[in-house]
Structures are given as structure tokens and as C-alpha cells.
Amino acid sequence: MTESTYREPNVSQSRSHSPQASTSSIPGGTGTNPPNQSRTTSTIRSTETHTFQADTNSDKATAAFIRRVLCSHNVLLGNGEKAGNTPRPIEDVLPPLTSSNEIDLQLYGIISVIIKEFVQTWYSKITPDHVFVNEVVQIIAHCTRAFEQRLRKVDLEALLLDEIPERLEAHLTSFRLANQHVSSTNSLVSNPRLIYHTLHPHPALSPVPTELVPSTVVEQRENESAWRQLLIQGVLVLLLPTEDLENGCLRSLVAEIFAEMILGNGISGKACEGWTLWEGITKIAESLQAVGAKEKDPPSADVNPEPSLTRLERYGLLSLPIEKGSEPKQPLVDSKRHHETIATVISGLFWAMLQYTLLACTAMRVVALTVAAPSSLPSRAIVSEQSSESTHQSQIPQVDALGLRRPLGVKRPIVSMRLWSCAAQFVELDIRMPWLLGFISMLRLGTLVGPGKVGDTDGVLDRYLSHAIHTHVLNPASLPDILRTVRSTLFPNNTMGPSRQTPSEEEAKEIKRNCAAALLDIVPLKVAAAFFATTSHDAQFRQVEETLDCFDDAYLNKHLIFQIVELIVIRLFPELGEQGVRELMEERIE
């Protein structure tokens, strides 16, 4: 009832602002309507739907939705606030989730949808009391604040640019090795899953499921379910307050929701499918293509159909070509043509020299700014607490991708992180252009140990790259927009969206082809012709599709996704890498 009263004003408001909407709603015969009225009506409806969805995603509508779900019956309002008074801000009504009010608003929007769809649907049938909802909000707030404190201690640069790409690079190498071994004529093992699992064993994915032995499929699913429960139980032991941790019923309920709904259906289910990964790559490629299109100059509105003239001809310094059917006013002699040719060559050389001079000045300006800017940027030589503890416990020197040893606890340079080698492995640069890979490796080594060590930790290039990453990738200001987009995608109009149907085999192939086309559109034509060693678009397309085969098997993708999930959990909760869940539980409950 409350939801309908909230949506109706927004719909009516969006219709009242649209003059066409009021016109289209007037009843009348079909003879008086224009031929394209059906198309106009559909356009009006799509405009109203878009306006309504934009209204529900606005900060004002989100705050109103949060109040109706989490602050109903003035349970959490307090301080004598009444319905007729001006509503108080959300940050004054609900406990803070993080240190940012903008992020809290979007997180509470997601939490409100989850509580409305998964808690109030059955809890309101038992009792009209809202104490349980208030306790859930308090527990979530406690966990998110503790999560934020742990997140501040994680080296996000190393996690996103070095450790996760290292897992992806190992996945690519093992996948191609397993398929190459199976395709050989003298191979005794014909199952690439078994070879891959032997190279990267995981307890949740053992044994290798096969249709020939149905018991292996059931056993693997049970092991995977036990792994999810163990992982979530370990996280809850470190995040939940002591009094809530002692409540076994509450702990089991929360663990079941996160283990089965998020890890089971979301990450272990759809996120490991090949078509899901291909769709994600397609969206990234389309966003990059859109950014590149914006940087290009817009095409000129005035298009001159006449052939282009040289600068000398445009300014009247050379005679124009003679039109057909007209006689020349003066006979052309060879000496005049010779002088015109020389003048044209001199003009071309002059403009070319001017362009190269401007290009050199621009390059020198960029280099000067690059050298001067990092002096005011923060230093990267600061050792994080987590990296210092882990390295001192292991007492093993750090070795980067180029084989260079680093002192204990010192951050790895961005130039030597695994992101670059992972990108080279993904496009098979060592096979297609080994000379280019060697040249890039030589440049990387030169920036690390060469004159000035500009690429070494806290060097000029290292600081500049770190600043660019924190500005464009790890910018906290973009997190509210990301959360708003996630909420509108997963929960359109603050409700559960229709579940995504698993595509058929032909639909999955079409998704893969779209992904290959999007990736190929990013590469310039000349670069693609040189890289793929062919100018045929079909041949280039087939090679990109073969590259995307590394995400075809969902079982193999689970090895990669599970390793990334465990890596993130260990970086956020390093206690789980030192002690078991039972030991941590005994320490908390005692």
C-alpha cells in the first residue's frame, strides 16, 4: 500500500510535465489520429518510464523510500519528530554505515530493497513489530564500519594491478596448456578440466565433476557449499559484535543469506558463466569506445563536395586546373610547371616542419609537466601495516615480474606489476610479436634500473602513474554513482528485477561474437592489420574469438573466481590466513 502511494505521484508528475502525454490520453476515434500516433504513444510511455526510473534513483526519492522501509511508524525517528514536520536527513535518523553520507544513502537504498523483499515479506506476517528490522540495521552498520576500517589498510594498488592480474595470468597459461596437451596426438589424458584442476587444485572444486560418474557432481556441489559456509562464517566471526555472535540462530540466518544468495547464486552461479564474463568485457569495451569517440573532433557540418585544393591554389598563388570544355587563356610552358612543382614541394616541407615543431613542443611540455608534477604528489615509499606484517613473518624478499628483488615491506613499482604481463599473455603477444614483447620488457627494465630510476618505487614515473590511478580508477567520489547504477540495474524501481534467464547455446555464441566485435572495434585498422598479420576482417574476428575461448568453461572459471574471492577475503581479514574459524570463534566467545 505504501509503495503504490509513493509511485503514483511520480508517474502523474512525469505525465503532467509532458504536453504530449496529456494530448495522447484524450479519447478519440482512430480516424482523427495521425498515422504515427502509435509510435508517438510508445515514445511517450518509454519517456514516462525513463522519467519515473530517474525519479526513483534520485537522492530525494531514495531517502523517501528508505524512510518508508526502515523508519516506518516512527520507530527510529525519535526526538519528537512527527509526520507533519520536515523530515530529518537520513544521516541523523539511521546509524552511519561509512564515513561518507553520499555512500550511506546508496547503501541504505540497497539494504531497504533487500529488507523489503526478503525480510518484511515473511516477518510482517508473524508480527507488526519492527524491533527485528532495527536490530538488523544496527548489525549491518556495525559490520560496514568495521569493513571500512579494514579496507583502509589494504593496498588497493597492489590488489588490483598486481595480485588479481597474477591470478588471471596463471588462469590463461593453465587453460592454454591444458587444451594444448589434450589436442596433442600422444596425450593419455583427454579431459582438460582434469589437467587444469591438477595445476590449480581447490578443495571446493574437488573432485572434477564428470557425467560418466554422477556421484562426482554431487560431491563437488557439497564441497562447494561447505566452502561457502566456511568462508562466510569466518568473515562473520571477525565482523559481528560479540553479543550477536553468540546468537547461533542469527548467525546461521545471516550466513545462509550471504552464502547461498550472494556467493551461491551470484558469484558461484552466474558470475562464473562464460556469457556473463563476455557481457562484462563488452560493456567495458563499449565504454572505452565511447570515451574515445568523445575525444575526437565532431565532424564539420559544412561538407565541401569540391576536390581539396593546395594552399598555394587556395590563396591564388597557383593557377587552378583547367575545366573541361574551356580553353586556357595562356599557353602553359614547361618552365612554369617546373616552378609550380618546386613551390608546392617547398610549401609541403614548410608545413610539415611546422607540424613536427609543434608536436615536439607539445611532447616537451608533457615531459616537463610529468617531471615537475610528481614532486608535489604523495610518496609511495610508505610501507603499509598489512604488507609489513606479512613480509616480516615470511622473511622472503619480494621478487617482481622482471626478477628484481625488493627490500622487505617496500611497495612494488607500478611498472613491474603483473597487469602488464597479464595483458601481454591475454593477447598472446609472446607468440604474435615476440620482438615487441622483448622491446617492452627492455623499456620496463630501463625505467627501473636505468638513469634516474624513474619507474622504481617513488620515482617520477611511479608517482605519476599512482596519481593517475587514484584519480581515474580508485576515486572515492565515483563510488556513489557506481552504487546508484548497481541498485538501478539489480533493483529497478526499488523492486526485485526479473531473474536473468540462462541463454541458450546459440545465444551464448551470439554474446561471444558481440564481445569479439566490440574488442575489435577498439583497435585501429592499421594496428589490427599489423598485429593479426592480415587485413581480412573475418580472419581478425576469428582470432579474437579464439582468444575469448579462455572463459568458455564455467568450471574452469570457478577456479579463477574462487581464487580472487579468497585473495580479497585474506587481504581484508588476514586473521583467516593464520587461524581457523573454530579458533577465532573460541577467542571471541570466551
Coordinates of C-alpha atoms in Angstrom, one line a residue, residues 8 14 18-19 102 104 107 140 201 224 235 253 276 317 320 324 329 342 367 392 414 422 480 505 525 550 586:
E8 CA 1.6 7.2 -8.3
S14 CA 6.1 12.9 -15.1
S18 CA 4.8 16.2 -20.7
P19 CA 2.4 18.0 -23.0
E102 CA 26.5 10.0 -0.1
D104 CA 25.5 5.7 3.1
L107 CA 23.9 1.6 0.6
I140 CA 24.8 -4.1 9.3
P201 CA 43.7 -27.7 -7.1
E224 CA 31.5 -26.1 -2.8
V235 CA 34.0 -13.3 8.0
L253 CA 20.4 -16.9 9.2
T276 CA 28.5 -13.2 -18.1
L317 CA 49.4 31.7 -55.9
L320 CA 43.6 26.4 -61.0
K324 CA 36.8 20.5 -69.5
K329 CA 43.9 31.8 -71.5
I342 CA 59.0 23.4 -56.7
V367 CA 57.5 15.6 -20.4
H392 CA 58.3 -9.8 8.1
I414 CA 53.6 0.0 -10.8
C422 CA 48.8 -10.3 -17.9
P480 CA 28.1 6.8 -5.0
E505 CA 23.9 -22.2 -26.7
L525 CA 42.7 -0.7 -38.6
C550 CA 39.7 -19.0 -22.2
E586 CA 36.7 -19.7 20.7

